[in-house]
Amino acid sequence: MRSIWNGAISFGLVSIPVKLVNATESHSISFRQIHAEDNGRIRYRKVCELDDREVSTEEIGKGYEDADGTVIPITDEDLAHLPIPTTRTIEIVAFVPADRIDPLQMGTAYYLAVGSAPAAKPYTLLREALKRGNRVAVAKYALRGRERLGMLRVVGDALTMHGLLWPDEVRAPEGVAPDEKVTVRAKELDLADALMETLGDVDLDDLHDEYRAALEEVIAAKAAGEALPVAPEPDTGGKVLDLMAALENSVRAARESRGDGKAPERAPEKRTAGKKAPAKKTTEKKAGEKGAAEKKAAAEKVTGKKAAERKPPARRTAQRSAQGSAQKTAAQEERKSGRKPPAKKAAPRKTPA
């Protein structure tokens, strides 16, 4: 990696020769300005307004424009001899806990590499001291024509430096928070906590720039003369009016996505009147009713058979009635004539077929 600045770290009487290397890189896709009619490049030409001619990069210098419009030229040599100790030195001014640094102040990140072999010992000393004290170093340094504020910390086995904004460069959040008085219920906070616990753990290495990937697909499709990728339909849902329902749905969706699509386990619900029983119980109930009906039909069949056995046939009943009438008439005639009726013979007992 190419260094963009050479100097030294200074704290107390210790000096560590270092090189400043960019710790980050941009992967964003850049565009050129073109003429829409023929795709010709649009270029900016640097023209001197006094000579009305285009000038080269070697002819361009720096200058400060005063309030009255006067331009004061400033050369690189003038900047190199600024009367400050941080021209070529990262001067550590304090060691503080990491939480003392407001993240709003943090800017560009750099790696600090040793500038020579003898610098390895003090470099390692500073690194281990920061580790042991669990602290960061606040420093001042000059880069690209201005003095800046920085923070040194340990990343792995290397020292890094984050450019910091000066405290007066951070604006106060006045007028940003809502003015309306809002009451948040405890149950809403519980659901918010559950959602944060579900979404809180993530491997940052798995995150990527989806916009850049989609843009690369569009560029590749246009270059090949193919159809452009179709954008997904936007969510046209209305405004969320029920915060509790939105939180519950969010927690459920987050748990399903983290559980490989499995729905979250739910507590068994109480059965209420009007609700259908589960399919298994309904089947068992129908089977029981069918068995009971068969038993009832069999019992009625047996009862009817016995009743039929006990009931005499209609023809036999009529014969008995006729015999009884004839015997009664014969007895009356015998009484009139004074004769005694003959002794009755027992009729033979008949059993039903």
Coordinates of C-alpha atoms in Angstrom, one line a residue:
M1 CA 0.0 0.0 0.0
R2 CA 1.3 3.4 -0.9
S3 CA 1.8 5.9 1.8
I4 CA 0.3 9.4 1.6
W5 CA 2.2 11.0 4.4
N6 CA 5.5 10.4 6.1
G7 CA 6.3 11.7 9.6
A8 CA 6.5 10.5 13.2
I9 CA 4.3 9.8 16.2
S10 CA 5.4 11.8 19.2
F11 CA 4.4 11.3 22.8
G12 CA 6.6 12.7 25.6
L13 CA 10.2 12.2 24.5
V14 CA 9.4 9.1 22.4
S15 CA 9.3 9.5 18.6
I16 CA 8.2 6.7 16.3
P17 CA 8.8 7.2 12.5
V18 CA 5.6 6.1 10.7
K19 CA 3.9 6.2 7.3
L20 CA 0.3 7.0 6.8
V21 CA -1.7 4.6 4.6
N22 CA -5.4 4.8 3.7
A23 CA -7.3 2.1 5.6
T24 CA -10.4 2.3 3.4
E25 CA -11.2 2.2 -0.3
S26 CA -14.2 3.1 -2.3
H27 CA -16.0 0.6 -4.5
S28 CA -18.6 2.9 -5.7
I29 CA -19.3 3.1 -9.5
S30 CA -18.5 6.5 -11.0
F31 CA -20.1 8.1 -14.0
R32 CA -18.8 10.4 -16.7
Q33 CA -20.6 13.4 -18.0
I34 CA -21.4 12.9 -21.7
H35 CA -23.2 14.7 -24.5
A36 CA -26.6 13.0 -24.7
E37 CA -26.8 13.3 -28.5
D38 CA -23.6 11.6 -29.5
N39 CA -22.2 10.2 -26.2
G40 CA -19.2 12.5 -26.4
R41 CA -17.2 13.2 -23.2
I42 CA -17.8 16.5 -21.4
R43 CA -14.5 17.8 -20.1
Y44 CA -13.7 20.8 -17.9
R45 CA -10.9 23.0 -19.2
K46 CA -8.9 25.1 -16.8
V47 CA -8.7 28.5 -18.3
C48 CA -7.0 31.5 -16.9
E49 CA -9.5 34.4 -16.9
L50 CA -6.8 37.0 -17.3
D51 CA -5.1 35.4 -20.3
D52 CA -8.2 33.6 -21.6
R53 CA -6.2 30.5 -22.4
E54 CA -6.1 26.9 -21.1
V55 CA -3.3 26.2 -18.6
S56 CA -1.7 22.9 -17.6
T57 CA -1.6 21.3 -14.2
E58 CA 2.1 22.4 -13.7
E59 CA 1.1 26.0 -14.0
I60 CA -1.6 25.8 -11.4
G61 CA -0.8 26.9 -7.8
K62 CA -2.7 27.8 -4.6
G63 CA -3.9 31.2 -3.5
Y64 CA -6.1 32.7 -0.8
E65 CA -8.7 35.3 -1.8
D66 CA -9.1 38.1 0.7
A67 CA -12.4 39.8 1.6
D68 CA -11.7 42.6 -0.9
G69 CA -11.0 40.1 -3.7
T70 CA -7.2 40.3 -3.5
V71 CA -5.6 36.9 -4.2
I72 CA -2.6 36.0 -2.0
P73 CA -0.5 33.2 -3.5
I74 CA 0.6 30.4 -1.1
T75 CA 3.3 27.9 -2.2
D76 CA 4.0 24.4 -1.0
E77 CA 7.2 25.7 0.6
D78 CA 5.2 28.2 2.6
L79 CA 3.0 25.3 3.9
A80 CA 6.1 23.2 4.7
H81 CA 7.5 25.8 7.0
L82 CA 4.3 26.6 9.0
P83 CA 5.3 27.5 12.6
I84 CA 3.5 24.5 14.2
P85 CA 5.0 21.3 15.6
T86 CA 2.5 19.0 13.8
T87 CA 3.7 19.7 10.2
R88 CA 5.5 16.3 10.1
T89 CA 4.5 15.0 13.5
I90 CA 1.4 13.2 14.9
E91 CA 1.5 14.8 18.4
I92 CA -0.3 12.8 21.0
V93 CA -1.9 15.2 23.5
A94 CA -3.9 12.8 25.8
F95 CA -4.9 9.2 26.4
V96 CA -8.7 8.8 27.1
P97 CA -11.3 5.9 27.3
A98 CA -12.7 5.0 23.9
D99 CA -16.3 6.0 25.0
R100 CA -15.1 9.6 25.4
I101 CA -15.0 10.0 21.6
D102 CA -18.2 11.0 20.0
P103 CA -18.8 8.8 16.9
L104 CA -20.1 12.0 15.2
Q105 CA -16.5 13.3 15.2
M106 CA -15.0 10.2 13.5
G107 CA -14.0 10.5 9.8
T108 CA -11.4 9.0 7.5
A109 CA -9.4 6.0 8.8
Y110 CA -5.7 5.4 8.2
Y111 CA -3.2 2.7 9.1
L112 CA 0.1 3.7 10.7
A113 CA 3.0 1.6 9.4
V114 CA 6.5 1.7 10.8
G115 CA 8.8 4.0 8.9
S116 CA 12.1 2.1 9.7
A117 CA 13.4 -1.0 11.5
P118 CA 14.3 0.9 14.7
A119 CA 10.7 2.1 15.0
A120 CA 9.4 -1.4 15.7
K121 CA 10.2 -1.3 19.4
P122 CA 8.5 2.0 20.3
Y123 CA 5.7 1.1 17.9
T124 CA 5.0 -2.1 19.8
L125 CA 5.4 -0.3 23.1
L126 CA 2.6 2.2 22.2
R127 CA 0.4 -0.5 20.9
E128 CA 0.7 -2.7 24.0
A129 CA 0.2 0.3 26.3
L130 CA -3.0 1.2 24.6
K131 CA -4.2 -2.4 24.8
R132 CA -3.3 -2.7 28.5
G133 CA -4.9 0.6 29.5
N134 CA -8.0 0.0 27.2
R135 CA -7.6 3.5 26.0
V136 CA -7.2 5.5 22.8
A137 CA -4.8 8.4 22.1
V138 CA -6.0 11.8 21.0
A139 CA -3.5 13.5 18.7
K140 CA -3.0 16.5 16.4
Y141 CA -1.5 16.4 13.0
A142 CA -1.2 18.4 9.8
L143 CA -2.4 17.0 6.4
R144 CA -3.3 18.6 3.1
G145 CA -2.8 22.2 4.2
R146 CA -4.6 22.1 7.6
E147 CA -4.2 20.9 11.1
R148 CA -6.5 18.1 12.1
L149 CA -7.6 16.2 15.2
G150 CA -7.1 12.4 15.3
M151 CA -7.6 9.3 17.4
L152 CA -5.2 6.4 17.6
R153 CA -6.4 3.0 18.5
V154 CA -5.3 -0.7 18.1
V155 CA -6.7 -2.9 15.4
G156 CA -5.2 -6.4 15.5
D157 CA -1.5 -5.9 15.7
A158 CA -1.6 -2.5 13.9
L159 CA -2.0 1.1 15.0
T160 CA -4.8 3.0 13.2
M161 CA -5.7 6.7 13.2
H162 CA -9.2 8.1 12.6
G163 CA -9.5 11.7 11.5
L164 CA -11.7 13.6 13.9
L165 CA -13.8 16.7 13.5
W166 CA -13.0 19.5 15.8
P167 CA -15.7 19.8 18.5
D168 CA -17.0 23.1 17.1
E169 CA -17.5 21.4 13.7
V170 CA -20.2 19.1 15.1
R171 CA -23.6 20.8 15.0
A172 CA -26.0 20.6 18.0
P173 CA -29.2 18.5 17.3
E174 CA -31.5 21.5 17.8
G175 CA -35.0 21.1 16.2
V176 CA -34.3 17.5 15.2
A177 CA -36.2 15.6 17.9
P178 CA -40.0 15.7 17.7
D179 CA -41.8 18.4 19.7
E180 CA -44.9 16.3 20.3
K181 CA -45.3 14.7 23.7
V182 CA -45.4 10.9 23.2
T183 CA -46.0 8.2 25.8
V184 CA -44.4 4.8 25.2
R185 CA -46.0 1.9 27.0
A186 CA -43.9 -0.8 28.7
K187 CA -45.3 -3.5 26.4
E188 CA -44.2 -1.6 23.4
L189 CA -40.7 -1.4 24.9
D190 CA -40.7 -5.1 25.5
L191 CA -41.5 -5.8 21.9
A192 CA -38.9 -3.4 20.8
D193 CA -36.3 -5.2 23.0
A194 CA -37.4 -8.5 21.5
L195 CA -36.9 -7.2 18.0
M196 CA -33.5 -5.8 18.9
E197 CA -32.4 -9.1 20.4
T198 CA -33.5 -10.9 17.2
L199 CA -31.8 -8.5 14.8
G200 CA -28.9 -7.5 17.1
D201 CA -26.4 -10.2 16.2
V202 CA -25.0 -10.2 12.6
D203 CA -21.7 -11.0 10.9
L204 CA -20.7 -7.7 9.3
D205 CA -18.7 -9.6 6.7
D206 CA -21.9 -10.9 5.3
L207 CA -23.2 -7.4 4.5
H208 CA -22.6 -6.1 1.0
D209 CA -23.6 -3.2 -1.3
E210 CA -26.7 -4.3 -3.1
Y211 CA -27.1 -1.0 -4.9
R212 CA -23.6 -1.5 -6.5
A213 CA -24.4 -5.1 -7.5
A214 CA -27.7 -4.1 -9.1
L215 CA -26.0 -1.2 -10.9
E216 CA -23.3 -3.6 -12.3
E217 CA -26.1 -5.9 -13.6
V218 CA -27.7 -2.9 -15.4
I219 CA -24.4 -1.9 -17.0
A220 CA -23.7 -5.5 -18.1
A221 CA -27.2 -5.9 -19.6
K222 CA -26.9 -2.6 -21.5
A223 CA -23.5 -3.5 -22.8
A224 CA -24.7 -6.8 -24.1
G225 CA -27.9 -5.4 -25.5
E226 CA -30.0 -7.6 -23.3
A227 CA -33.2 -6.7 -21.4
L228 CA -32.7 -4.8 -18.2
P229 CA -33.4 -6.5 -14.8
V230 CA -36.9 -5.9 -13.6
A231 CA -37.1 -3.9 -10.4
P232 CA -39.2 -5.5 -7.6
E233 CA -42.7 -4.0 -7.0
P234 CA -42.5 -1.3 -4.3
D235 CA -44.5 -1.8 -1.1
T236 CA -47.7 0.2 -1.5
G237 CA -49.0 -0.5 1.9
G238 CA -50.6 2.3 3.9
K239 CA -49.3 4.0 6.9
V240 CA -48.8 1.8 10.0
L241 CA -51.4 2.9 12.5
D242 CA -51.1 0.1 15.0
L243 CA -47.6 0.2 16.5
M244 CA -48.1 -2.9 18.6
A245 CA -49.2 -4.9 15.5
A246 CA -46.2 -3.6 13.5
L247 CA -43.8 -4.6 16.3
E248 CA -45.4 -8.1 16.7
N249 CA -45.2 -8.7 12.9
S250 CA -41.6 -7.5 12.8
V251 CA -40.6 -9.8 15.6
R252 CA -42.4 -12.8 14.0
A253 CA -40.8 -12.1 10.6
A254 CA -37.3 -11.6 12.1
R255 CA -37.6 -14.9 14.0
E256 CA -38.8 -16.8 10.9
S257 CA -35.9 -15.4 8.8
R258 CA -33.4 -16.3 11.5
G259 CA -34.9 -19.7 12.0
D260 CA -34.6 -20.8 8.3
G261 CA -38.2 -20.0 7.6
K262 CA -39.6 -21.8 10.6
A263 CA -42.5 -20.1 12.3
P264 CA -42.1 -19.2 16.0
E265 CA -43.5 -21.6 18.5
R266 CA -46.8 -20.3 20.0
A267 CA -48.5 -21.1 23.3
P268 CA -51.6 -23.4 23.0
E269 CA -54.8 -21.4 22.6
K270 CA -57.9 -22.0 24.8
R271 CA -60.9 -23.5 23.1
T272 CA -64.0 -21.3 23.1
A273 CA -67.6 -22.0 22.2
G274 CA -68.3 -21.9 18.5
K275 CA -64.8 -23.1 17.5
K276 CA -64.4 -26.4 15.7
A277 CA -62.5 -29.2 17.3
P278 CA -59.3 -30.3 15.7
A279 CA -59.6 -32.8 12.8
K280 CA -58.3 -35.7 14.8
K281 CA -60.9 -35.3 17.6
T282 CA -63.7 -34.8 15.0
T283 CA -62.8 -38.1 13.3
E284 CA -62.8 -39.9 16.7
K285 CA -66.1 -38.4 17.6
K286 CA -67.7 -39.5 14.3
A287 CA -66.3 -43.0 14.7
G288 CA -67.8 -43.1 18.2
E289 CA -71.2 -41.9 17.0
K290 CA -71.2 -44.5 14.2
G291 CA -70.4 -47.3 16.7
A292 CA -73.2 -46.2 19.0
A293 CA -75.7 -46.1 16.2
E294 CA -74.8 -49.6 15.1
K295 CA -75.2 -50.9 18.7
K296 CA -78.5 -49.1 19.0
A297 CA -79.8 -50.7 15.8
A298 CA -78.7 -54.1 16.9
A299 CA -80.5 -53.7 20.3
E300 CA -83.7 -52.5 18.6
K301 CA -83.6 -55.6 16.3
V302 CA -83.3 -58.0 19.2
T303 CA -86.1 -56.2 21.1
G304 CA -88.4 -56.3 18.1
K305 CA -87.7 -60.1 17.7
K306 CA -88.6 -60.8 21.3
A307 CA -91.7 -58.7 21.1
A308 CA -92.8 -60.6 18.0
E309 CA -92.2 -63.9 19.8
R310 CA -94.4 -62.8 22.7
K311 CA -97.3 -61.4 20.6
P312 CA -99.8 -64.2 19.3
P313 CA -100.7 -64.2 15.7
A314 CA -104.0 -62.6 14.7
R315 CA -105.4 -65.9 13.3
R316 CA -104.9 -67.8 16.5
T317 CA -106.5 -65.0 18.5
A318 CA -109.6 -65.1 16.3
Q319 CA -109.9 -69.0 16.7
R320 CA -109.8 -68.6 20.4
S321 CA -112.5 -66.0 20.4
A322 CA -114.8 -68.2 18.3
Q323 CA -114.2 -71.2 20.5
G324 CA -115.0 -69.2 23.6
S325 CA -118.3 -67.9 22.2
A326 CA -119.4 -71.5 21.2
Q327 CA -118.6 -72.9 24.6
K328 CA -120.6 -70.0 26.3
T329 CA -123.6 -70.7 24.1
A330 CA -123.5 -74.4 24.9
A331 CA -123.3 -73.8 28.6
Q332 CA -126.4 -71.5 28.5
E333 CA -128.5 -74.2 26.7
E334 CA -127.4 -76.9 29.2
R335 CA -128.4 -74.7 32.1
K336 CA -131.9 -74.3 30.5
S337 CA -132.3 -78.1 30.1
G338 CA -131.0 -78.9 33.5
R339 CA -128.1 -81.0 32.3
K340 CA -124.7 -80.6 33.7
P341 CA -122.0 -79.7 31.4
P342 CA -119.3 -82.3 30.8
A343 CA -116.0 -81.8 32.5
K344 CA -113.6 -79.7 30.6
K345 CA -110.7 -81.3 29.1
A346 CA -107.5 -79.4 29.3
A347 CA -106.5 -78.2 25.9
P348 CA -103.1 -79.2 24.7
R349 CA -100.5 -76.4 25.1
K350 CA -99.2 -75.2 21.8
T351 CA -95.9 -73.5 21.4
P352 CA -95.4 -70.8 18.8
A353 CA -93.5 -71.9 15.8

